[in-house]
Amino acid sequence: MEIAGYRLDIEAAVATVKQQGYKTVAVQVPEGLKHSIVPLVEYLEKQTGARILLSADPCFGACDVVNYELRNMDVECVIHLGHTPMAAVENFWMPTIFVNAFSTADASPVVEKAIPVLVGTRVGVVTTAQHLHTLDTVEALLQKHGLEPLRAEGDERVSSQGQILGCNFSAGTSIADKVDCFLFIGSGMFHPVGLAMSTRKQVIAADPYTNTVKKKEIEEMGDALLRQRYGAITVSRSAQRFGILIGSKRGQQRITLAYELKQMLDEAHKHSVLMVMDEFSPVFLQGFREIDCYVSTACPRIAIDDYLQYKKPILTPIELEIVLGRREWESYVFDEISP
Amino acid sequence: MEIAGYRLDIEAAVATVKQQGYKTVAVQVPEGLKHSIVPLVEYLEKQTGARILLSADPCFGACDVVNYELRNMDVECVIHLGHTPMAAVENFWMPTIFVNAFSTADASPVVEKAIPVLVGTRVGVVTTAQHLHTLDTVEALLQKHGLEPLRAEGDERVSSQGQILGCNFSAGTSIADKVDCFLFIGSGMFHPVGLAMSTRKQVIAADPYTNTVKKKEIEEMGDALLRQRYGAITVSRSAQRFGILIGSKRGQQRITLAYELKQMLDEAHKHSVLMVMDEFSPVFLQGFREIDCYVSTACPRIAIDDYLQYKKPILTPIELEIVLGRREWESYVFDEISP
């Protein structure tokens, strides 16, 4: 069915629910689909006869599958909308059906617009889940213009060739030395800026929703971000007590990394506290007045995107290495979560 | 040990952790203790040799014990600070040690101050977890002034005689017909106002922290609250699509009640969607533009305390009954969670 400009193969999920005879099913929905979700819930109810529990908590990725908390509610299955499965994240409490939301926006016009500003001839093609189905068309267009598109497999955290996540650019980094530039299909600045910083290649972003192409803005934002991160690193050098943040969401748990960071801080004679959090919130960290600086091992976007909302500096693990003198600023890279 | 004006028997928790040989322990802390928690974490680390994971998520009661989400982190035990256990909430994933935080504030001066404004001679004595240890002294003081204190067992949701919770006034309601008034020891308006509305008795609040006594303010706030609730009920009568909110926190799950409300709404030919939420947030409900009105089966304080933060009316289950004509406004009562 189609909702809010997205095509979702909810019919396949209905078939599975009926076949398995599930009586209570949870549905998880990304923020962008919340405003139009009721018809889908009612459709599921009618078609399956199952009781549908709509999860209202925020959900920003397949790293965040609602699961254990539903254990006492007789929920037998989760339908997770809008993200592709992460093979690397396993051991769910109950079966999870991933239903991607494919944008109905036509990518061709904006790709045509982007072609003149591409750099060189070998173009790495990347996108997010909702435009994955457009990549064949995008590549054909590039080829028509005499360009050589390249699309790579990512690691186990991504589901398809050419797919990048806010926390994982492996489908880009793996071909960085084979391409002249990257063409990113999608909206928002985080993915293209992150990709540029991870690959040190120029990234041109083509947004099928707004029909706009961005190139210079990405470089500028990358530069601004680096300055901000440099500032965060600088102010953190005097911190004495660190909070090491561990995300409890299934696909954001980097507990071994957190232990390694604690070890590093111990060796540098800095105090540290391991802190677990589900929903990261500046408000609820504010209470910990004794902590001078946070290091986040959870979603890399927390330190980068939400930096200004926090009253204390919040670093990525890589940035902590720089603070502690274990890495040079020159080898700064974006934090990513590997499988 | 003592932190921030509270005495916590953390030594007993240390003994249990050592005896059981737990290697990884989570600590949960209420908002009011976050600012001084680091010495306690360091003490636990040193005394037990265990790895301590401090939960940074908000925690407003024993209804909210961090548990399943720690399953993949090798956590063997949770130390839950500042609340008393709820016998009614069972089946934790792992052992949970409850460590109450007893206020070191002396209740006697403010009780002396409250005695002249008490009504009648039979005085129901109630308080919250952090002042439970003062009740013997309070009762002795009342007796010294020729008054007759009464203290009752609550139901299975509370741990001690005379204890009330924001969601449970059973230690008051069970003796409402035997007392002339209630004396509440503690701070904040929610508990005394809720108790007054549940028992229809005068409540005098004595706050050991600020040494202030409140009586008229409680009545006035009760009246203002009733007007606000009447308003919420009135605007909800025209709602066509209801969101029935279910809390996924262990002690806030009233799933059967949620199903009953859905049934009621079905019979009244109103649309409804069952919605599960862990951390209730006006921000993350805002996306659901198709919902006209919410009914919360989670913590009763969400509808009452946070009402003005939500852009849509949010009702208690009892208020929905009034909206649907199943209950008279005259028999309005506060929403409580029974065992």
Coordinates of C-alpha atoms in Angstrom, one line a residue, chain A residues 4-332:
Chain A
A4 CA 2.6 9.7 2.5
G5 CA 4.6 9.2 -0.7
Y6 CA 5.9 5.8 0.3
R7 CA 5.2 2.4 -1.1
L8 CA 5.2 -0.3 1.6
D9 CA 4.9 -4.0 0.9
I10 CA 2.6 -4.5 3.9
E11 CA 0.7 -7.2 1.9
A12 CA 3.7 -9.6 2.4
A13 CA 3.7 -8.9 6.1
V14 CA -0.1 -9.6 6.2
A15 CA 0.6 -12.9 4.5
T16 CA 3.2 -13.9 7.1
V17 CA 1.1 -12.9 10.1
K18 CA -1.8 -14.9 8.7
Q19 CA 0.3 -17.9 7.9
Q20 CA 1.9 -18.0 11.3
G21 CA -1.4 -17.3 13.0
Y22 CA 0.0 -14.4 15.1
K23 CA -2.7 -13.0 17.4
T24 CA -0.9 -9.9 18.7
V25 CA 1.5 -7.9 16.5
A26 CA 3.5 -4.8 17.3
V27 CA 4.1 -2.2 14.6
Q28 CA 7.1 0.1 14.7
V29 CA 7.1 3.3 12.6
P30 CA 9.7 5.9 11.8
E31 CA 9.0 9.5 12.7
G32 CA 8.3 10.5 9.1
L33 CA 5.4 8.1 8.7
K34 CA 3.7 8.7 12.0
H35 CA 1.4 11.3 10.6
S36 CA -0.3 8.9 8.2
I37 CA 0.0 5.6 9.9
V38 CA -3.6 5.0 11.1
P39 CA -4.9 3.6 7.8
L40 CA -2.1 1.1 7.7
V41 CA -2.8 0.0 11.3
E42 CA -6.5 -0.4 10.4
Y43 CA -5.6 -2.3 7.3
L44 CA -3.5 -4.7 9.3
E45 CA -6.2 -5.2 11.8
K46 CA -8.8 -6.0 9.2
Q47 CA -6.6 -8.2 7.0
T48 CA -5.0 -10.3 9.8
G49 CA -7.6 -10.2 12.5
A50 CA -4.7 -9.8 14.9
R51 CA -4.5 -7.2 17.7
I52 CA -2.2 -4.4 16.6
L53 CA 0.0 -2.5 19.1
L54 CA 1.5 0.6 17.5
S55 CA 4.8 1.5 19.0
A56 CA 4.8 5.3 19.6
D57 CA 8.4 5.6 20.8
P58 CA 10.8 7.3 18.4
C59 CA 12.6 4.9 16.0
F60 CA 15.5 6.1 13.9
G61 CA 16.7 2.9 12.5
A62 CA 16.8 -0.9 12.4
C63 CA 19.3 -0.6 15.3
D64 CA 16.2 0.1 17.4
V65 CA 13.8 -2.8 17.1
V66 CA 11.2 -2.8 19.9
N67 CA 11.4 -6.2 21.5
Y68 CA 12.1 -7.2 25.0
E69 CA 9.8 -4.6 26.5
L70 CA 6.8 -6.3 24.8
R71 CA 7.6 -9.7 26.3
N72 CA 4.8 -9.4 28.9
M73 CA 2.2 -8.2 26.4
D74 CA 1.7 -11.4 24.4
V75 CA 3.2 -9.8 21.3
E76 CA 4.3 -12.6 18.9
C77 CA 5.9 -10.6 16.1
V78 CA 7.1 -7.1 15.3
I79 CA 6.5 -5.4 12.0
H80 CA 9.3 -2.8 11.6
L81 CA 8.5 -0.2 9.0
G82 CA 10.9 2.0 7.0
H83 CA 14.2 0.4 7.6
T84 CA 16.0 -2.6 6.2
P85 CA 17.2 -5.4 8.4
M86 CA 20.7 -5.4 9.9
A87 CA 22.1 -8.9 9.5
A88 CA 24.7 -8.0 12.2
V89 CA 22.0 -7.4 14.8
E90 CA 20.6 -10.7 15.9
N91 CA 18.9 -12.5 18.8
F92 CA 15.6 -10.7 18.7
W93 CA 13.2 -12.0 21.3
M94 CA 10.5 -12.5 18.7
P95 CA 10.3 -12.6 14.9
T96 CA 10.7 -9.2 13.2
I97 CA 9.3 -8.5 9.8
F98 CA 11.1 -5.6 8.1
V99 CA 9.0 -3.6 5.6
N100 CA 11.0 -1.0 3.8
A101 CA 9.2 2.3 2.7
F102 CA 10.1 3.0 -0.9
S103 CA 9.8 6.7 -1.8
T104 CA 7.6 7.2 -4.8
A105 CA 9.6 10.3 -5.7
D106 CA 11.2 10.0 -9.2
A107 CA 15.0 10.4 -8.8
S108 CA 15.7 10.9 -12.5
P109 CA 15.1 14.7 -12.8
V110 CA 17.5 15.5 -9.9
V111 CA 20.1 13.0 -11.1
E112 CA 20.0 14.7 -14.5
K113 CA 20.6 18.0 -12.7
A114 CA 23.5 16.5 -10.7
I115 CA 25.4 15.1 -13.6
P116 CA 27.0 18.3 -14.8
V117 CA 28.5 18.9 -11.3
L118 CA 29.9 15.4 -10.8
V119 CA 33.7 15.1 -10.6
G120 CA 35.6 12.8 -12.9
T121 CA 34.0 9.8 -14.6
R122 CA 34.0 7.0 -12.0
V123 CA 31.0 7.8 -9.7
G124 CA 30.3 5.8 -6.5
V125 CA 26.5 5.5 -6.1
V126 CA 25.0 5.5 -2.6
T127 CA 21.7 6.1 -1.0
T128 CA 19.4 5.4 2.0
A129 CA 16.8 2.6 2.3
Q130 CA 13.9 4.6 0.8
H131 CA 15.6 5.2 -2.6
L132 CA 17.4 1.9 -3.0
H133 CA 15.0 0.8 -5.7
T134 CA 16.0 3.9 -7.9
L135 CA 19.7 2.9 -8.1
D136 CA 19.3 0.9 -11.3
T137 CA 17.7 3.8 -13.0
V138 CA 20.3 6.2 -11.6
E139 CA 23.2 4.0 -12.9
A140 CA 21.6 3.8 -16.3
L141 CA 21.3 7.6 -16.5
L142 CA 25.0 8.0 -15.5
Q143 CA 26.0 5.5 -18.2
K144 CA 23.9 7.3 -20.8
H145 CA 26.0 10.3 -20.0
G146 CA 29.3 8.4 -20.5
L147 CA 30.0 8.0 -16.8
E148 CA 31.0 4.9 -15.0
P149 CA 28.8 4.2 -12.0
L150 CA 30.1 1.9 -9.2
R151 CA 28.0 0.4 -6.5
A152 CA 29.5 -1.7 -3.7
E153 CA 28.3 -4.1 -1.0
G154 CA 28.4 -2.7 2.4
D155 CA 29.2 -4.8 5.5
E156 CA 26.8 -6.9 7.5
R157 CA 25.1 -3.8 8.9
V158 CA 23.5 -2.8 5.6
S159 CA 21.1 -4.9 3.5
S160 CA 21.8 -3.8 -0.1
Q161 CA 24.5 -2.7 -2.4
G162 CA 25.0 1.1 -2.3
Q163 CA 23.1 1.6 0.9
I164 CA 24.6 3.8 3.6
L165 CA 23.4 4.5 7.1
G166 CA 24.1 7.4 9.5
C167 CA 26.4 5.0 11.4
N168 CA 27.9 3.0 8.5
F169 CA 29.4 4.2 5.2
S170 CA 31.0 0.8 4.3
A171 CA 29.3 0.7 0.9
G172 CA 31.2 4.0 0.2
T173 CA 34.5 3.5 2.0
S174 CA 35.1 0.1 0.3
I175 CA 35.3 1.7 -3.1
A176 CA 36.7 5.1 -2.1
D177 CA 40.0 4.5 -3.9
K178 CA 38.2 3.4 -7.1
V179 CA 36.0 6.4 -7.6
D180 CA 36.4 10.1 -8.5
C181 CA 33.4 11.2 -6.5
F182 CA 30.2 9.9 -4.9
L183 CA 26.6 10.7 -5.9
F184 CA 24.3 10.4 -2.9
I185 CA 20.6 10.1 -3.6
G186 CA 18.5 11.3 -0.7
S187 CA 17.8 14.1 1.6
G188 CA 19.4 15.6 4.7
M189 CA 23.1 16.6 5.2
F190 CA 24.2 14.0 7.7
H191 CA 24.7 11.1 5.2
P192 CA 26.6 13.0 2.5
V193 CA 28.7 14.9 5.0
G194 CA 29.6 11.7 6.9
L195 CA 30.4 9.9 3.7
A196 CA 32.7 12.8 2.5
M197 CA 34.5 12.8 5.9
S198 CA 34.8 9.0 5.9
T199 CA 36.1 8.7 2.3
R200 CA 37.8 12.0 1.8
K201 CA 36.1 12.2 -1.6
Q202 CA 33.8 14.8 -3.0
V203 CA 30.2 13.9 -2.5
I204 CA 27.4 15.4 -4.6
A205 CA 23.9 15.0 -3.1
A206 CA 20.8 14.8 -5.2
D207 CA 17.5 15.1 -3.3
P208 CA 14.5 13.6 -5.2
Y209 CA 12.1 15.2 -2.7
T210 CA 13.2 18.8 -3.3
N211 CA 14.8 18.4 -6.7
T212 CA 18.0 20.1 -5.4
V213 CA 21.6 19.2 -5.9
K214 CA 24.2 20.0 -3.2
K215 CA 28.0 20.0 -3.5
K216 CA 29.6 23.1 -2.0
E217 CA 27.2 23.0 1.0
I218 CA 28.5 19.5 1.8
E219 CA 32.1 20.6 1.8
E220 CA 31.3 23.7 3.9
M221 CA 29.3 21.7 6.4
G222 CA 32.1 19.2 6.6
D223 CA 34.5 22.0 7.4
A224 CA 32.2 23.6 10.0
L225 CA 31.7 20.2 11.6
L226 CA 35.4 19.6 11.8
R227 CA 35.9 22.9 13.5
Q228 CA 33.1 22.1 16.0
R229 CA 34.7 18.7 16.7
Y230 CA 38.1 20.3 17.1
G231 CA 36.5 22.6 19.7
A232 CA 34.8 19.7 21.5
I233 CA 38.2 17.9 21.7
T234 CA 39.9 21.0 22.9
V235 CA 37.5 21.7 25.8
S236 CA 37.6 18.1 26.8
R237 CA 41.3 18.0 27.4
S238 CA 40.8 19.5 30.9
A239 CA 37.9 17.1 31.8
Q240 CA 38.6 15.0 34.9
R241 CA 35.5 12.8 35.0
F242 CA 34.1 11.1 31.9
G243 CA 30.7 9.5 31.4
I244 CA 31.0 6.6 28.9
L245 CA 27.6 6.3 27.3
I246 CA 26.4 2.9 26.2
G247 CA 23.2 2.7 24.2
S248 CA 20.9 -0.1 25.2
K249 CA 19.1 -0.3 21.9
R250 CA 19.8 -3.7 20.3
G251 CA 21.9 -2.4 17.4
Q252 CA 23.7 0.4 19.3
Q253 CA 25.3 -1.7 22.0
R254 CA 29.1 -1.3 21.7
I255 CA 29.8 -2.6 25.2
T256 CA 33.3 -4.0 24.5
L257 CA 34.3 -0.6 23.1
A258 CA 33.0 1.1 26.2
Y259 CA 35.1 -1.2 28.4
E260 CA 38.2 -0.4 26.2
L261 CA 37.5 3.3 26.6
K262 CA 37.3 2.9 30.4
Q263 CA 40.6 1.1 30.3
M264 CA 42.1 4.0 28.3
L265 CA 40.8 6.6 30.8
D266 CA 42.0 4.5 33.7
E267 CA 45.5 4.4 32.2
A268 CA 45.3 8.2 31.7
H269 CA 44.4 8.6 35.3
K270 CA 41.0 10.1 34.5
H271 CA 37.8 9.1 36.4
S272 CA 35.0 7.5 34.4
V273 CA 31.6 6.1 34.9
L274 CA 29.9 3.6 32.5
M275 CA 26.4 4.9 31.8
V276 CA 23.6 3.0 30.0
M277 CA 20.9 4.8 28.3
D278 CA 18.0 3.8 26.0
E279 CA 16.7 7.1 24.7
F280 CA 19.5 9.6 24.6
S281 CA 18.3 12.9 26.0
P282 CA 20.2 16.0 27.0
V283 CA 17.5 16.7 29.7
F284 CA 18.1 13.4 31.5
L285 CA 21.9 13.7 31.4
Q286 CA 21.8 17.2 32.8
G287 CA 21.3 15.8 36.3
F288 CA 24.7 14.3 36.4
R289 CA 26.5 17.4 37.5
E290 CA 29.7 15.6 38.5
I291 CA 30.5 14.5 34.9
D292 CA 32.7 16.9 32.9
C293 CA 32.5 15.2 29.5
Y294 CA 30.7 12.4 27.8
V295 CA 31.9 9.8 25.3
S296 CA 29.2 8.1 23.3
T297 CA 29.5 4.5 22.1
A298 CA 25.9 4.5 21.0
C299 CA 24.6 6.0 17.7
P300 CA 27.4 8.2 16.3
R301 CA 24.8 10.8 15.4
I302 CA 24.3 11.6 19.0
A303 CA 27.6 13.3 19.5
I304 CA 27.6 14.9 16.1
D305 CA 24.0 16.0 15.4
D306 CA 22.8 16.8 18.9
Y307 CA 26.1 18.3 20.1
L308 CA 24.7 21.8 20.7
Q309 CA 21.8 20.5 22.8
Y310 CA 24.1 19.1 25.5
K311 CA 25.6 21.3 28.1
K312 CA 28.7 19.2 28.4
P313 CA 31.0 18.2 25.5
I314 CA 30.1 14.9 24.0
L315 CA 32.7 13.0 22.1
T316 CA 32.9 10.0 19.8
P317 CA 35.4 7.2 20.8
I318 CA 37.8 8.4 18.1
E319 CA 37.7 11.9 19.5
L320 CA 38.5 10.6 22.9
E321 CA 41.6 8.9 21.5
I322 CA 42.7 12.4 20.3
V323 CA 42.0 13.9 23.7
L324 CA 44.1 11.3 25.3
G325 CA 46.9 11.7 22.9
R326 CA 46.5 8.3 21.3
R327 CA 45.6 9.6 17.9
E328 CA 46.6 12.6 15.8
W329 CA 44.0 15.2 14.8
E330 CA 45.2 14.6 11.2
S331 CA 43.9 11.1 11.3
Y332 CA 40.5 12.2 12.5

